């Protein structure tokens, strides 16, 4: 995708026909930033787990998907990612604001604990409060232990 114009941004429920596009976008995010820390064997299925309550996509002014987010357990943010060329343009904030309204308040999320993590910097600069760090129940690449930072908003 070369079009970086995102506004007006539209946030809508993710549809089944969006999954392959979201999986391709996730691949680009992985190559650019290493998210997710462990690449899923079936990316489309990883984006559409039965335990998710809801998922949304953000589309740009051309109708292209530039972001994704899901919620599980009524308030836990998961699978949040934004197209590399749409970063720092308010897409993640718009998706999180949408989820916050949908959930009716308090949200939680976790992020891989990495030095100089853009995700950590983003959450901490946008009002998320760090609560604690735990060890993930899954291993990262090459079987490495993964530490997760937990946040509330």
mmCIF file of C-alpha atoms in Angstrom:
data_model
loop_
_atom_site.group_PDB
_atom_site.id
_atom_site.type_symbol
_atom_site.label_atom_id
_atom_site.label_comp_id
_atom_site.label_asym_id
_atom_site.label_seq_id
_atom_site.Cartn_x
_atom_site.Cartn_y
_atom_site.Cartn_z
ATOM 1 C CA UNK A 1 0.000 0.000 0.000
ATOM 2 C CA UNK A 2 1.431 3.363 -0.918
ATOM 3 C CA UNK A 3 -1.472 5.655 0.012
ATOM 4 C CA UNK A 4 -0.702 7.088 3.456
ATOM 5 C CA UNK A 5 -3.744 9.364 3.603
ATOM 6 C CA UNK A 6 -5.913 7.859 6.330
ATOM 7 C CA UNK A 7 -8.440 10.562 7.103
ATOM 8 C CA UNK A 8 -11.314 10.340 7.014
ATOM 9 C CA UNK A 9 -10.733 7.132 8.927
ATOM 10 C CA UNK A 10 -13.589 4.667 9.243
ATOM 11 C CA UNK A 11 -13.788 2.052 11.971
ATOM 12 C CA UNK A 12 -16.153 -0.817 11.304
ATOM 13 C CA UNK A 13 -16.728 -4.369 12.459
ATOM 14 C CA UNK A 14 -14.356 -6.771 10.826
ATOM 15 C CA UNK A 15 -16.103 -9.038 8.321
ATOM 16 C CA UNK A 16 -15.116 -12.609 7.375
ATOM 17 C CA UNK A 17 -14.018 -11.420 3.946
ATOM 18 C CA UNK A 18 -11.528 -9.030 5.640
ATOM 19 C CA UNK A 19 -9.475 -11.817 7.224
ATOM 20 C CA UNK A 20 -7.126 -12.524 4.325
ATOM 21 C CA UNK A 21 -6.430 -8.806 3.868
ATOM 22 C CA UNK A 22 -5.785 -8.463 7.599
ATOM 23 C CA UNK A 23 -3.438 -11.467 7.510
ATOM 24 C CA UNK A 24 -1.451 -9.885 4.654
ATOM 25 C CA UNK A 25 -1.273 -6.613 6.600
ATOM 26 C CA UNK A 26 -0.148 -8.520 9.693
ATOM 27 C CA UNK A 27 2.686 -10.064 7.624
ATOM 28 C CA UNK A 28 3.846 -6.553 6.675
ATOM 29 C CA UNK A 29 3.672 -5.455 10.313
ATOM 30 C CA UNK A 30 5.704 -8.509 11.319
ATOM 31 C CA UNK A 31 8.407 -7.711 8.770
ATOM 32 C CA UNK A 32 8.532 -4.061 9.868
ATOM 33 C CA UNK A 33 8.254 -4.406 13.647
ATOM 34 C CA UNK A 34 8.368 -8.049 14.750
ATOM 35 C CA UNK A 35 4.701 -8.199 15.809
ATOM 36 C CA UNK A 36 3.493 -10.712 16.634
ATOM 37 C CA UNK A 37 6.501 -11.984 18.576
ATOM 38 C CA UNK A 38 5.671 -15.530 17.473
ATOM 39 C CA UNK A 39 4.358 -15.854 13.925
ATOM 40 C CA UNK A 40 1.162 -17.969 13.849
ATOM 41 C CA UNK A 41 1.016 -20.989 11.563
ATOM 42 C CA UNK A 42 -2.422 -19.832 10.382
ATOM 43 C CA UNK A 43 -2.540 -16.008 10.574
ATOM 44 C CA UNK A 44 -6.198 -15.687 9.515
ATOM 45 C CA UNK A 45 -7.269 -18.127 12.239
ATOM 46 C CA UNK A 46 -5.061 -16.323 14.789
ATOM 47 C CA UNK A 47 -6.985 -13.145 13.999
ATOM 48 C CA UNK A 48 -10.370 -14.850 14.397
ATOM 49 C CA UNK A 49 -10.267 -16.945 17.560
ATOM 50 C CA UNK A 50 -13.612 -18.098 18.989
ATOM 51 C CA UNK A 51 -12.882 -16.381 22.315
ATOM 52 C CA UNK A 52 -12.857 -12.934 20.706
ATOM 53 C CA UNK A 53 -15.944 -10.901 21.581
ATOM 54 C CA UNK A 54 -15.564 -8.496 18.687
ATOM 55 C CA UNK A 55 -13.033 -7.288 16.130
ATOM 56 C CA UNK A 56 -12.811 -4.081 14.108
ATOM 57 C CA UNK A 57 -10.789 -2.718 11.226
ATOM 58 C CA UNK A 58 -9.833 0.840 10.421
ATOM 59 C CA UNK A 59 -10.080 1.789 6.770
ATOM 60 C CA UNK A 60 -8.496 4.805 5.135
ATOM 61 C CA UNK A 61 -10.044 7.331 2.802
ATOM 62 C CA UNK A 62 -9.617 4.848 -0.088
ATOM 63 C CA UNK A 63 -11.342 2.039 1.807
ATOM 64 C CA UNK A 64 -8.108 0.103 2.435
ATOM 65 C CA UNK A 65 -7.629 -1.606 5.787
ATOM 66 C CA UNK A 66 -4.914 0.205 7.745
ATOM 67 C CA UNK A 67 -5.510 -1.178 11.245
ATOM 68 C CA UNK A 68 -7.068 -3.978 13.254
ATOM 69 C CA UNK A 69 -8.076 -4.649 16.863
ATOM 70 C CA UNK A 70 -10.005 -7.342 18.731
ATOM 71 C CA UNK A 71 -11.401 -7.721 22.255
ATOM 72 C CA UNK A 72 -11.699 -10.799 24.411
ATOM 73 C CA UNK A 73 -13.180 -11.318 27.869
ATOM 74 C CA UNK A 74 -15.228 -8.144 27.465
ATOM 75 C CA UNK A 75 -12.354 -5.737 28.033
ATOM 76 C CA UNK A 76 -8.999 -7.190 26.992
ATOM 77 C CA UNK A 77 -7.504 -5.580 23.902
ATOM 78 C CA UNK A 78 -5.725 -7.991 21.585
ATOM 79 C CA UNK A 79 -4.447 -8.242 18.008
ATOM 80 C CA UNK A 80 -3.932 -4.475 17.675
ATOM 81 C CA UNK A 81 -1.795 -3.526 14.701
ATOM 82 C CA UNK A 82 -1.499 -0.684 12.208
ATOM 83 C CA UNK A 83 -0.022 -0.618 8.706
ATOM 84 C CA UNK A 84 3.607 0.557 8.914
ATOM 85 C CA UNK A 85 2.916 3.511 6.575
ATOM 86 C CA UNK A 86 -0.085 4.590 8.678
ATOM 87 C CA UNK A 87 1.792 4.744 11.985
ATOM 88 C CA UNK A 88 1.786 7.954 13.993
ATOM 89 C CA UNK A 89 -1.330 9.162 12.176
ATOM 90 C CA UNK A 90 -3.842 8.418 14.950
ATOM 91 C CA UNK A 91 -5.074 5.030 13.709
ATOM 92 C CA UNK A 92 -4.204 3.042 16.853
ATOM 93 C CA UNK A 93 -5.633 5.764 19.094
ATOM 94 C CA UNK A 94 -8.863 5.823 17.089
ATOM 95 C CA UNK A 95 -9.196 2.039 17.291
ATOM 96 C CA UNK A 96 -8.550 2.053 21.042
ATOM 97 C CA UNK A 97 -11.000 4.901 21.620
ATOM 98 C CA UNK A 98 -13.622 2.916 19.691
ATOM 99 C CA UNK A 99 -12.975 -0.176 21.814
ATOM 100 C CA UNK A 100 -13.077 1.906 25.011
ATOM 101 C CA UNK A 101 -16.540 3.205 24.111
ATOM 102 C CA UNK A 102 -17.727 -0.272 23.065
ATOM 103 C CA UNK A 103 -16.499 -1.800 26.337
ATOM 104 C CA UNK A 104 -18.066 0.945 28.417
ATOM 105 C CA UNK A 105 -14.904 1.869 30.240
ATOM 106 C CA UNK A 106 -11.877 0.124 31.684
ATOM 107 C CA UNK A 107 -9.698 -1.868 29.299
ATOM 108 C CA UNK A 108 -6.647 -4.056 29.803
ATOM 109 C CA UNK A 109 -3.892 -5.168 27.475
ATOM 110 C CA UNK A 110 -0.430 -6.635 27.497
ATOM 111 C CA UNK A 111 2.581 -6.056 25.298
ATOM 112 C CA UNK A 112 5.891 -7.850 24.902
ATOM 113 C CA UNK A 113 8.482 -6.239 27.161
ATOM 114 C CA UNK A 114 11.256 -5.068 24.833
ATOM 115 C CA UNK A 115 13.854 -2.354 25.259
ATOM 116 C CA UNK A 116 12.868 0.801 23.353
ATOM 117 C CA UNK A 117 9.556 -0.734 22.312
ATOM 118 C CA UNK A 118 7.431 1.614 20.173
ATOM 119 C CA UNK A 119 4.327 -0.139 21.532
ATOM 120 C CA UNK A 120 5.309 0.520 25.151
ATOM 121 C CA UNK A 121 6.107 4.149 24.315
ATOM 122 C CA UNK A 122 2.736 4.524 22.584
ATOM 123 C CA UNK A 123 0.676 3.050 25.430
ATOM 124 C CA UNK A 124 2.500 4.996 28.118
ATOM 125 C CA UNK A 125 2.169 8.268 26.211
ATOM 126 C CA UNK A 126 -1.573 7.813 25.593
ATOM 127 C CA UNK A 127 -2.811 7.286 29.126
ATOM 128 C CA UNK A 128 -2.388 3.557 29.671
ATOM 129 C CA UNK A 129 -1.119 2.729 33.158
ATOM 130 C CA UNK A 130 1.510 0.022 33.604
ATOM 131 C CA UNK A 131 0.497 -2.431 36.348
ATOM 132 C CA UNK A 132 2.967 -5.341 36.326
ATOM 133 C CA UNK A 133 5.103 -7.718 34.276
ATOM 134 C CA UNK A 134 4.618 -11.476 33.912
ATOM 135 C CA UNK A 135 6.137 -14.351 31.978
ATOM 136 C CA UNK A 136 4.019 -15.416 28.994
ATOM 137 C CA UNK A 137 2.637 -18.957 28.844
ATOM 138 C CA UNK A 138 4.070 -19.225 25.328
ATOM 139 C CA UNK A 139 7.612 -18.976 23.995
ATOM 140 C CA UNK A 140 8.884 -16.499 21.463
ATOM 141 C CA UNK A 141 11.078 -17.186 18.489
ATOM 142 C CA UNK A 142 13.683 -19.862 19.060
ATOM 143 C CA UNK A 143 11.879 -20.885 22.261
ATOM 144 C CA UNK A 144 12.907 -17.776 24.195
ATOM 145 C CA UNK A 145 10.992 -16.806 27.319
ATOM 146 C CA UNK A 146 8.707 -13.833 26.726
ATOM 147 C CA UNK A 147 7.949 -11.189 29.360
ATOM 148 C CA UNK A 148 4.674 -9.252 29.101
ATOM 149 C CA UNK A 149 3.962 -5.752 30.413
ATOM 150 C CA UNK A 150 0.352 -5.337 31.555
ATOM 151 C CA UNK A 151 -1.619 -2.085 31.244
ATOM 152 C CA UNK A 152 -5.032 -0.673 32.180
ATOM 153 C CA UNK A 153 -6.952 2.305 30.856
#
